Coordinates of C-alpha atoms in Angstrom, one line a residue:
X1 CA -44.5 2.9 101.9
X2 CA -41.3 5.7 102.5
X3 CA -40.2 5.3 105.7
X4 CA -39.1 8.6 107.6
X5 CA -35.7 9.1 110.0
X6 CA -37.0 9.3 113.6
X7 CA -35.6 12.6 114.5
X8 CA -36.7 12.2 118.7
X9 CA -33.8 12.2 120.6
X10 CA -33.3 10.4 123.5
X11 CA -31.2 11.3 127.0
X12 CA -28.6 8.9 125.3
X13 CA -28.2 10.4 122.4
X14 CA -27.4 13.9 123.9
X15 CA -23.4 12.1 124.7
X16 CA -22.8 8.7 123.0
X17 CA -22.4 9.9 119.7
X18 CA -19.0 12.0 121.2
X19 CA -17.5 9.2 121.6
X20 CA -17.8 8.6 117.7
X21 CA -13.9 10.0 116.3
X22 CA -15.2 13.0 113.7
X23 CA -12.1 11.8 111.6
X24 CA -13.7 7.9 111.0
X25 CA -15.2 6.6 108.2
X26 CA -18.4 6.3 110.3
X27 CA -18.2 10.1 110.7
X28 CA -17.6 10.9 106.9
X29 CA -20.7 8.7 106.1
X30 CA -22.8 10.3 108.2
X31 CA -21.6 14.1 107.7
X32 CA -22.1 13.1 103.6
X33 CA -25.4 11.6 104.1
X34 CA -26.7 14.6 105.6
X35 CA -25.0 17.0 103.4
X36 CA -26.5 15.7 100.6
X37 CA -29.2 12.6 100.8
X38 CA -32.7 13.3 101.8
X39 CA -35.6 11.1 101.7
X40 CA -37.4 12.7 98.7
X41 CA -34.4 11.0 96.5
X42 CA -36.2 7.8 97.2
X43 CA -39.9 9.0 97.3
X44 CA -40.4 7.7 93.9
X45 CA -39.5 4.3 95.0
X46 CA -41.9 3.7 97.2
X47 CA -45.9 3.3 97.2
X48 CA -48.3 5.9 99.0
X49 CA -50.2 3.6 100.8
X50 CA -49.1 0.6 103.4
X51 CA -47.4 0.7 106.4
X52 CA -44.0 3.0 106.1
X53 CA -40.9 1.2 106.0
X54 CA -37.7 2.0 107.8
X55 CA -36.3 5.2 106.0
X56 CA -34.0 4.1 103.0
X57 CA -31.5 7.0 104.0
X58 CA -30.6 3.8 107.0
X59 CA -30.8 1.1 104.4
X60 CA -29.0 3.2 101.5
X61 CA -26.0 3.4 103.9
X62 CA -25.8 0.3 105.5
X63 CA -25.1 -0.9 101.7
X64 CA -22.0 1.0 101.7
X65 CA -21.0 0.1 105.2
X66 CA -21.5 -3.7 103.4
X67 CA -18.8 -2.9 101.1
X68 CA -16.6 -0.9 103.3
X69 CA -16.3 -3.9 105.7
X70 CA -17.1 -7.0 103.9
X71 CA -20.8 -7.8 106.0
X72 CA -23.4 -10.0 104.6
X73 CA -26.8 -9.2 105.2
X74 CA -27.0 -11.0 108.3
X75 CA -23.7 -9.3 109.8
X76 CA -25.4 -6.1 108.2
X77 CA -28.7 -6.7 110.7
X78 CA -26.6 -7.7 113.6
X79 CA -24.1 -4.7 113.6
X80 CA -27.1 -2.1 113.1
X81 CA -28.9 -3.7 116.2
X82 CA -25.3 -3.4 118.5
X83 CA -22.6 -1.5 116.8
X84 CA -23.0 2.2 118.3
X85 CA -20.6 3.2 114.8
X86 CA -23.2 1.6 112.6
X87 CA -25.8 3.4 114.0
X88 CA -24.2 6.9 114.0
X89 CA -23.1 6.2 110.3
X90 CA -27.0 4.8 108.9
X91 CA -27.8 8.2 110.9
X92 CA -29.8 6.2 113.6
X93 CA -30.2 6.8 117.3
X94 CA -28.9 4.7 119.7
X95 CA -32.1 2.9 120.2
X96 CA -33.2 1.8 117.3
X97 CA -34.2 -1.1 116.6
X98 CA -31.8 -2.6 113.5
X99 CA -32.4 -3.2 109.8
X100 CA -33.1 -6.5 109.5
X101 CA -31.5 -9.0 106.8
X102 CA -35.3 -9.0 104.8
X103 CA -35.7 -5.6 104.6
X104 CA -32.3 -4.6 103.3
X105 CA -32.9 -7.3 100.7
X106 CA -35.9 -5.7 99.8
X107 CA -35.3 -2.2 99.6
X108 CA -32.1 -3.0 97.5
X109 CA -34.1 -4.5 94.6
X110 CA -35.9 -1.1 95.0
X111 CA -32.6 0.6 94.2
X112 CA -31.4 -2.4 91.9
X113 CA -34.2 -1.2 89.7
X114 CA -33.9 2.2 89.8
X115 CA -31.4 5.1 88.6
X116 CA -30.5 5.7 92.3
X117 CA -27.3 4.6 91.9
X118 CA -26.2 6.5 89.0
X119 CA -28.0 9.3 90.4
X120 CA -26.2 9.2 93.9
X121 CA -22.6 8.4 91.9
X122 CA -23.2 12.3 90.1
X123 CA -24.5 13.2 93.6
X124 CA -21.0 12.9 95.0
X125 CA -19.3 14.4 92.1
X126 CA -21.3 17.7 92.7
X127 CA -20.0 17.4 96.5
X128 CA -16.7 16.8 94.8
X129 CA -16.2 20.6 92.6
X130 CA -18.2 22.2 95.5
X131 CA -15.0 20.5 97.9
X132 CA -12.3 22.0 95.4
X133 CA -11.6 18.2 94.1
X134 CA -11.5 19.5 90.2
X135 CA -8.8 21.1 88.2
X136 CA -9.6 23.3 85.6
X137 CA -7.7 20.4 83.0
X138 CA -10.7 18.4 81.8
X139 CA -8.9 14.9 81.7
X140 CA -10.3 11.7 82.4
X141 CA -8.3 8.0 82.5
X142 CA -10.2 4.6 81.8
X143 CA -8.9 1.2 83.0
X144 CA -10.9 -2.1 83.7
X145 CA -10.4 -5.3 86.3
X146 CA -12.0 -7.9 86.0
X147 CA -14.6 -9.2 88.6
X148 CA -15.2 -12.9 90.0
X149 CA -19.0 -14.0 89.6
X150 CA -21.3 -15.0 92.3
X151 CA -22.9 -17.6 90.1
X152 CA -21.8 -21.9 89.8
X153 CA -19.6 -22.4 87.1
X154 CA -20.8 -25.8 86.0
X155 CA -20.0 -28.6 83.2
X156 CA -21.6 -29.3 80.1
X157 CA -23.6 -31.9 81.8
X158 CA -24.5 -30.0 84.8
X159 CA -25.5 -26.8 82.4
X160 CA -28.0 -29.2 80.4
X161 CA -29.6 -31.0 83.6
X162 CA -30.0 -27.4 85.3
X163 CA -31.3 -26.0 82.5
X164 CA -33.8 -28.2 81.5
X165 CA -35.0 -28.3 85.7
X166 CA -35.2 -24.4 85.0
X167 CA -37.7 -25.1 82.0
X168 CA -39.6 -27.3 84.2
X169 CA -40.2 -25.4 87.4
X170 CA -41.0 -22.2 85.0
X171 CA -43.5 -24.3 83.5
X172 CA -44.9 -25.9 86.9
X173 CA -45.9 -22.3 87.2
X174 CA -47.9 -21.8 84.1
X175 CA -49.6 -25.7 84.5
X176 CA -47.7 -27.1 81.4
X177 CA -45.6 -29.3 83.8
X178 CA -46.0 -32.3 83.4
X179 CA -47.4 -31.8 79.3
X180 CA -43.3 -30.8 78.6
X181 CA -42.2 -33.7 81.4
X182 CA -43.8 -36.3 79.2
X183 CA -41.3 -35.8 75.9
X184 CA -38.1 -36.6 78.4
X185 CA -36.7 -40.0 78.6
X186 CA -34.7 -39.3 81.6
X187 CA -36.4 -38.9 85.2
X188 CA -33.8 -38.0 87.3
X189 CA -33.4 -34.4 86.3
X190 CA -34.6 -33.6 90.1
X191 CA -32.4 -35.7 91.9
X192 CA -29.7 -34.0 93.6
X193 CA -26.3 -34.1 92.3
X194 CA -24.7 -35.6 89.5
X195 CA -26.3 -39.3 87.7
X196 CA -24.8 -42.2 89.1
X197 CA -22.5 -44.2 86.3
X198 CA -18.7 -44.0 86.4
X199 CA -17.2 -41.2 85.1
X200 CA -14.1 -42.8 84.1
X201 CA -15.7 -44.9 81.9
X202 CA -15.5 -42.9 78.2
X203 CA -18.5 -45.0 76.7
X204 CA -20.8 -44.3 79.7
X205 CA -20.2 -40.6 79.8
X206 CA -21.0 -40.3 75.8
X207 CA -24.6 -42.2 76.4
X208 CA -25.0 -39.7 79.3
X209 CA -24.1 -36.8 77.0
X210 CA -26.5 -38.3 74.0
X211 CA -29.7 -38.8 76.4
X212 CA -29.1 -35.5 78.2
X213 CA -28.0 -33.7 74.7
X214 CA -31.5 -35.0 73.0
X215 CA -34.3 -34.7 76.1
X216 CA -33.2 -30.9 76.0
X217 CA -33.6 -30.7 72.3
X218 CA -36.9 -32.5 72.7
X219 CA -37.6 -30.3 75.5
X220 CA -37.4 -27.0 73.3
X221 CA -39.3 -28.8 70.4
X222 CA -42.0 -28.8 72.4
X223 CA -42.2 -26.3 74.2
X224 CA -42.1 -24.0 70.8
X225 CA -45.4 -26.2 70.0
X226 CA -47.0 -24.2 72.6
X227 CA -46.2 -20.6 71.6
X228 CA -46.6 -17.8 72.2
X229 CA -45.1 -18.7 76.1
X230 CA -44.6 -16.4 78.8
X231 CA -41.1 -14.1 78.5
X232 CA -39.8 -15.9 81.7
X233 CA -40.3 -19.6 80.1
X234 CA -39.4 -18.7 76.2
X235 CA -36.1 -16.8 78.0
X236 CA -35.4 -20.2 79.7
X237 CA -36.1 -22.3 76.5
X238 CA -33.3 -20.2 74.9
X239 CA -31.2 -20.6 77.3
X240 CA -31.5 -24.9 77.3
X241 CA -30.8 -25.0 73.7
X242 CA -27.7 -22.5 73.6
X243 CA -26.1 -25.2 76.3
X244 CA -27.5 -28.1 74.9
X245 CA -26.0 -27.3 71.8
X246 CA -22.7 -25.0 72.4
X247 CA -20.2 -27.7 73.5
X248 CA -21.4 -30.9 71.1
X249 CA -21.6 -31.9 67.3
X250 CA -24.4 -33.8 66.3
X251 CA -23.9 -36.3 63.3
X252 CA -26.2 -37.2 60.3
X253 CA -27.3 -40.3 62.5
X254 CA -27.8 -38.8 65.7
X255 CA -24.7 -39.5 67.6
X256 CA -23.9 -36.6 69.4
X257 CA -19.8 -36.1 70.2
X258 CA -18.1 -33.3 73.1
X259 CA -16.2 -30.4 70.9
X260 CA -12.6 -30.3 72.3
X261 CA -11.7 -26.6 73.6
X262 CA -14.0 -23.6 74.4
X263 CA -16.9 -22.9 72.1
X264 CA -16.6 -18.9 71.7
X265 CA -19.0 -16.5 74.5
X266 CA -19.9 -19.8 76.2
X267 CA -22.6 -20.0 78.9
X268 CA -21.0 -21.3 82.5
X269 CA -23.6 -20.9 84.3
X270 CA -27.5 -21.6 85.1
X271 CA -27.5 -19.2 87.4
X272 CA -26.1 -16.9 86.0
X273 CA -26.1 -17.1 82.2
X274 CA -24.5 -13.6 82.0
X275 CA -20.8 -14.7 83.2
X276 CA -18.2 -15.6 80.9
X277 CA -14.5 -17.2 81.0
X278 CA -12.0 -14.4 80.5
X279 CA -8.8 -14.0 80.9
X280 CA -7.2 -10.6 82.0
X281 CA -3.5 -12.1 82.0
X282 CA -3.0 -15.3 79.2
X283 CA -2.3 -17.7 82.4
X284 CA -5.0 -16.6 84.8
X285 CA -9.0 -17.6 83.8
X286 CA -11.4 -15.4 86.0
X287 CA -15.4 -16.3 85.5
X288 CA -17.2 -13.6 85.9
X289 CA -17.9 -10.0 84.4
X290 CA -15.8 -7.3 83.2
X291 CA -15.7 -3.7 85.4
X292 CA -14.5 -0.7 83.8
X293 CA -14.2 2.5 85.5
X294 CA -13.8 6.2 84.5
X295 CA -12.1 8.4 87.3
X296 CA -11.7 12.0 87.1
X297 CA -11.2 15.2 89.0
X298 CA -7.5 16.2 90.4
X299 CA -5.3 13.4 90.8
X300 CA -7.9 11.1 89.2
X301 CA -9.2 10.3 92.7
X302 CA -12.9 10.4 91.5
X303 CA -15.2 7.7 89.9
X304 CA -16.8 9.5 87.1
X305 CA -18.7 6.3 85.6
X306 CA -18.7 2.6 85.3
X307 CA -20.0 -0.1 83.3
X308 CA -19.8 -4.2 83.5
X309 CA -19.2 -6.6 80.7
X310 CA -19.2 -10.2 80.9
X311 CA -15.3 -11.2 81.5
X312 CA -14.7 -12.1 77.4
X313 CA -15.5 -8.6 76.7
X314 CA -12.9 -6.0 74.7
X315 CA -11.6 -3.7 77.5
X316 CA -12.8 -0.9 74.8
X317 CA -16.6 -2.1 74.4
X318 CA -18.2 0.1 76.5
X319 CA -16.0 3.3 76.3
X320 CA -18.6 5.2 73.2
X321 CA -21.6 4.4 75.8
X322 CA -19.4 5.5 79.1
X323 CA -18.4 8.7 76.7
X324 CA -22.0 9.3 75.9
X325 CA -23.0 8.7 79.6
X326 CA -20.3 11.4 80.6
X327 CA -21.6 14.1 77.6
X328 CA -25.3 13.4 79.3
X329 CA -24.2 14.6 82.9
X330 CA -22.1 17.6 81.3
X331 CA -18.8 15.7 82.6
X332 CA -17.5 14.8 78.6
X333 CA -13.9 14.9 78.8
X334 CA -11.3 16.5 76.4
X335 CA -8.8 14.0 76.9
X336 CA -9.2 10.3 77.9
X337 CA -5.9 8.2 79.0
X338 CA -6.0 4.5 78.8
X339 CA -3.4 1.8 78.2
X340 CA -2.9 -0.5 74.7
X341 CA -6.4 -2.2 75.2
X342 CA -7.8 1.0 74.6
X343 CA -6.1 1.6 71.6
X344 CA -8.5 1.5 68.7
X345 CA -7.9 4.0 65.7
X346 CA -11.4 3.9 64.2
X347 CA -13.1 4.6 67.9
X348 CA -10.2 7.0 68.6
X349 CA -11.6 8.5 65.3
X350 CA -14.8 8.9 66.3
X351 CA -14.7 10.0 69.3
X352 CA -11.9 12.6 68.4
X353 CA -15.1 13.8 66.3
X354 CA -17.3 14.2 69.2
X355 CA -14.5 16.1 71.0
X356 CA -12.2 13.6 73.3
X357 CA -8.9 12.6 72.3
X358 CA -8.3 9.2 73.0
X359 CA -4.9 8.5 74.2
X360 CA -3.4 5.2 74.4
X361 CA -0.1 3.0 73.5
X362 CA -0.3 1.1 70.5
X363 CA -0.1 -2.3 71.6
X364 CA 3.6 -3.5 71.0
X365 CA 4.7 -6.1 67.6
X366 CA 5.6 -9.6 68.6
X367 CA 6.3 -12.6 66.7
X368 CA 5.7 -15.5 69.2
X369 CA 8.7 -17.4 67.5
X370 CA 11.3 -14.4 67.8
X371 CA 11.8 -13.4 64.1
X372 CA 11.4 -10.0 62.9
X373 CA 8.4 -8.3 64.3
X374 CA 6.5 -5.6 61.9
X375 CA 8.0 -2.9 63.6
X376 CA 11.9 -3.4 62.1
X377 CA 10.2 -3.0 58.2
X378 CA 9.7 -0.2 56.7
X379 CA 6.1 0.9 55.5
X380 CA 5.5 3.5 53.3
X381 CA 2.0 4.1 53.0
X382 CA 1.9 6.7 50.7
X383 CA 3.9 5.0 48.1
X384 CA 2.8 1.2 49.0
X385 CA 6.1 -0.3 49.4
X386 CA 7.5 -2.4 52.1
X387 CA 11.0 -2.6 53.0
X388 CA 12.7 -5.5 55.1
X389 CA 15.3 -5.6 57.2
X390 CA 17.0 -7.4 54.8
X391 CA 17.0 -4.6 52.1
X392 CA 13.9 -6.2 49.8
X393 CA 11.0 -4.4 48.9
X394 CA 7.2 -5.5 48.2
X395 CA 4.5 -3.4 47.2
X396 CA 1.0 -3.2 47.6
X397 CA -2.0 -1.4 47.1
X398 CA -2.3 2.2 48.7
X399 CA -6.3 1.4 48.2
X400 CA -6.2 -0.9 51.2
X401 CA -6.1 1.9 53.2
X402 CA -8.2 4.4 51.7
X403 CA -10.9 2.5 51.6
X404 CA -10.4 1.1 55.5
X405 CA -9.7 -2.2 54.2
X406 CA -6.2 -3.4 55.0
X407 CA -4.3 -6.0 53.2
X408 CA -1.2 -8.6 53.8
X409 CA 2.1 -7.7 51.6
X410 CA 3.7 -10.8 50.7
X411 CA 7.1 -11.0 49.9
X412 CA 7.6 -14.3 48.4
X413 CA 9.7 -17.6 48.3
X414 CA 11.7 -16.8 45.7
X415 CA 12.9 -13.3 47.6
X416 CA 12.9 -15.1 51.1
X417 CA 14.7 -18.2 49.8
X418 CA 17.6 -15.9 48.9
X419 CA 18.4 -13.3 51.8
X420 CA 20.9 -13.8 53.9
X421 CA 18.4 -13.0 57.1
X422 CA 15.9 -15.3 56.2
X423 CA 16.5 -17.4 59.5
X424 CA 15.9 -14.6 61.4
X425 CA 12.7 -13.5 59.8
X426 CA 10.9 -16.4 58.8
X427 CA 10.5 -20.2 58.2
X428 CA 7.3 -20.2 56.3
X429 CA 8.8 -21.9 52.6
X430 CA 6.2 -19.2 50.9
X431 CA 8.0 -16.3 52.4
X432 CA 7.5 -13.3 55.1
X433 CA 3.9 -12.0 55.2
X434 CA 3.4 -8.4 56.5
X435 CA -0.3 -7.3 57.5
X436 CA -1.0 -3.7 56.5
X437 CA -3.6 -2.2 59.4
X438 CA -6.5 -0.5 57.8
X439 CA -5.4 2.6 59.7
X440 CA -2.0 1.7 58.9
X441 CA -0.7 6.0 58.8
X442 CA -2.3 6.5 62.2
X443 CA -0.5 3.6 63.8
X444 CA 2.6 4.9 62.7
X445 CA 1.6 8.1 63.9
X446 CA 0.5 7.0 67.2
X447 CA 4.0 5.0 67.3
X448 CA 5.9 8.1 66.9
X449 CA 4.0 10.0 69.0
X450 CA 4.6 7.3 71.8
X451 CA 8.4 7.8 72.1
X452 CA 8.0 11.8 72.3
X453 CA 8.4 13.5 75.8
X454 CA 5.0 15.0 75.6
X455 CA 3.4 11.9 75.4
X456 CA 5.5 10.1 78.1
X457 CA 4.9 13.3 80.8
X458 CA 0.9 12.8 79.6
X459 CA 0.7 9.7 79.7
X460 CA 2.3 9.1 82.9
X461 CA -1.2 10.0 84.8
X462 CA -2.8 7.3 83.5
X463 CA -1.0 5.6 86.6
X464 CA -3.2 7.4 89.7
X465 CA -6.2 5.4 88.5
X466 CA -4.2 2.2 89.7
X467 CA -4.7 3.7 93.1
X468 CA -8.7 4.3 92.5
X469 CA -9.0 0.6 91.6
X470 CA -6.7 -0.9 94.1
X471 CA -9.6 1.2 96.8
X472 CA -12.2 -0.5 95.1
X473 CA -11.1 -3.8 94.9
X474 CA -10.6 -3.9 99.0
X475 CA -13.8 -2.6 99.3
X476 CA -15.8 -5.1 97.3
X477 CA -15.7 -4.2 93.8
X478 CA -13.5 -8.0 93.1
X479 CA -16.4 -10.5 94.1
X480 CA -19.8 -9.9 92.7
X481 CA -22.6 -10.1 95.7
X482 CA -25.3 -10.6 93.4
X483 CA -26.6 -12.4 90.2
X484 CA -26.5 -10.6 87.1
X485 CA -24.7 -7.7 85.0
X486 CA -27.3 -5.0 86.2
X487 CA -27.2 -6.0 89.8
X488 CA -23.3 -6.2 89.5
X489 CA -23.3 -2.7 88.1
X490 CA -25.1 -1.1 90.8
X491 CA -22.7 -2.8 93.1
X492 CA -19.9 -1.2 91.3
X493 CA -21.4 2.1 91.4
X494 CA -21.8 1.6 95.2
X495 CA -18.3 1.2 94.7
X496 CA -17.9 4.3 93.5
X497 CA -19.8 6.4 95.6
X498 CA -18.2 5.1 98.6
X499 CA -14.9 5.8 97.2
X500 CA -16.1 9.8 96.4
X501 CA -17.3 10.2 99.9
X502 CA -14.2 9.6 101.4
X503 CA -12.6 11.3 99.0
X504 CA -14.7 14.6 99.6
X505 CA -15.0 14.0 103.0
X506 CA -10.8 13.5 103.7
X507 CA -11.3 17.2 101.8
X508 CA -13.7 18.7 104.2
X509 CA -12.4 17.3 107.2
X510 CA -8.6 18.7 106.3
X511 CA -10.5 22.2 106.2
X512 CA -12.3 21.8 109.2
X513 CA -15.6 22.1 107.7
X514 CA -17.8 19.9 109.8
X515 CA -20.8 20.5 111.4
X516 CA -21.2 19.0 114.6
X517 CA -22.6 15.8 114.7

């Protein structure tokens, strides 16, 4: 049931709260709470009968204290019981009682399944035009970081033995136990840690692989038998076979052989099957999810949406959804700034359609093996020749590009063979290969465009969001507190809201607009 704020003041409260500096953090959360967060927010939440909870204003702001100062829930329970700050902040008197560790946990899977969040998130970007923080220039700037996952990243082996433990204990609750339990050969699957053979022995570790490969084949054979199953046990089925299956090659005779390398979108985890292996540079591996941000308002010092992705995600994946979000709240931008991931001519297309220009760098030509890159030829698109440094020409079809199609020009080995800058260019004995873009004019466009003074002085605020994710980062937005992409979302839009209320409140507080606390 809602809980309510206990309004009764005490003797103490009548001075402590002076001592409390009005310029703090503690101060700003507190002065934006009660600008702007009443209980009726969370009404819907929360059943009409029971006994009332503690109010979720307290429990709502202890989150963002959480991310402002790195507690866990225990810290979280402590400081609210003896921290005279936290308790000022949560808007608490000075005796109350604390929130303790079970019941933060359980009114943020209230929030975790709501639109709170998002709804709080635009909350703070009203307080943010009301404070003066908008220009009249409707510009937005996109960037991503990536996010380290609170789930085990675990081996092949480890994946199969937890996953087929997960079948089991799903179906210990549904009393088909020990029916799927009889089609395994192995019954160790509950013993902790890894078997016991020696891992440097090759021979031993394939028999492991085979035994544990097969029982969770078995596993899933039978457990189909009994379907329809439950959602939570046909989820967990799926989940067995994709690891059982995603890292091996099974033979005509049943011999079942490790894949060398990384099977594409591979499951790490049991416990959390939504992280992936990405990479944000090519030499460091983060496991995890994906967070993109959209900050807006003057200076871009406002978060104006987010989404996560699992870490092997395209930094532009989510941008038509984010877009669409924006066009929802009546925030669509005109112009979007992002840099050469974002750089997609048939999204730019679109969404140049639906009324934002999407500007980006075009990612720059390399050739790993320093010849030529595509940049030093020539292409004429409307005629269909290519032109090479060293003077040659090839032609090709404009039709490639009409019809979105793109093609590869090749110039040949009998051209190659005989130009004087052929060790510069290539070393293939079939000759230099040029790839024609499906959107071929509107690279060259954007590539002009690039090297104008226009775009440089635009383009150059694409920087402030730098600053925007550098504040998230220290305040929790690198290490995912919870299990899953929805969960890690909502902790990314907590995220954001704390970074808005400090931006509106440094705002306020340089006017001297604050009501006493």
């Amino acid at each position: 049931m809602l809980g309510k704020l206990d309004t009764q003041m005490s003797f103490d409260d009548i001075t402590w709260k002076k001592r409390i500096p009005k310029n703090s953090f503690w101060a700003k959360i507190r002065e934006w709470i009660q600008r702007n967060i009443t209980e009726e927010d969370f009404r819907p939440l929360f059943s009409n009968i029971g006994r009332p909870s503690i109010s979720p204003i307290h429990t709502f702001a202890a989150l963002l204290i959480q991310l402002e100062k790195g507690y866990s829930d225990r810290e979280m329970e402590e400081e609210s019981r003896y921290d005279d700050r936290v308790k000022f902040a949560i808007l608490a008197g000075r005796n109350f009682e604390g929130i303790d560790a079970v019941t933060l946990c359980d009114h943020r899977r209230l929030f975790l399944n709501s639109e709170i969040g998002q709804k709080l998130l635009n909350r703070t970007l009203e307080s943010a035009k009301e404070a003066g923080l908008f220009s009249k220039e409707n510009l937005q700037v996109i960037d991503s970081f990536m996010i380290y996952g609170k789930g085990a990243v675990q081996d092949t082996y480890t994946l199969i033995r937890k996953g087929v433990l997960k079948v089991l204990r799903i179906a210990r609750f549904y009393g088909i136990e020990d029916e799927l339990k009889a089609i395994l050969k192995r019954n160790d699957y509950e013993v902790p840690g890894k078997p016991k053979i020696d891992w440097d022995s090759e021979e031993e570790k394939q028999k492991l692989l085979e035994s544990l490969v097969w029982d969770a084949l078995n596993l899933v054979g039978k457990a189909r038998e009994m379907e329809p199953l439950p959602e939570d046990l046909a989820s967990a089925v799926e989940l067995l076979e994709r690891v059982a299956r995603q890292d091996v090659k099974i033979g005509e005779d049943g011999r079942v052989e490790m894949v060398k390398g990384t099977c594409k979108d591979r499951v790490i985890s049991i416990t959390d099957p939504e992280m992936r292996h990405g990479h944000k540079t090519s030499s460091k591996r983060v496991d995890g999810y994906k967070g993109h941000i959209l900050t807006c308002g003057e200076d871009g010092q406002l978060v104006g949406g987010v989404e996560v992705t699992p870490a092997n995600g395209a930094d532009k994946e989510p941008v038509p959804e984010m877009l669409e979000e924006q066009e929802k709240e009546g925030r669509r931008p005109e112009v979007v700034l992002g840099d050469c991931s974002y750089f997609d001519p048939k999204m730019i297309e679109e969404e140049e359609a639906k009324g934002t220009a999407i500007v980006a760098k075009v990612p720059p030509a390399s050739n790993k093996e320093g010849f030529y890159t595509k940049e030093e030829f020539e292409i004429d698109t409307e005629a269909g020749v290519v032109r090479c440094p060293g003077g040659n020409r090839a032609e090709f079809d404009v039709k490639c590009i009409e019809e979105r199609r793109g093609s590869t020009v090749l110039f040949g080995a009998e051209v190659c063979n005989s130009c004087p800058k052929k060790p510069e260019c290539t070393r293939g004995k079939g000759g230099r290969g040029i790839r024609i873009h499906p959107y071929e004019p509107e690279v060259q466009e954007a590539r002009r465009y690039q090297r104008t003074e226009e775009f440089k002085r635009e383009y150059r605020r694409r920087a402030n969001i730098e600053r925007v994710n550098s504040h998230l980062i220290r305040h929790g937005a690198r290490e995912a507190r919870y299990i899953g992409r929805v969960k890690v979302k909502f902790q990314l839009l907590l995220c954001g809201i704390l970074n808005n209320i400090k931006a509106v409140m440094r705002a306020i507080f340089a006017k001297g607009a604050v009501c006493p606390a």
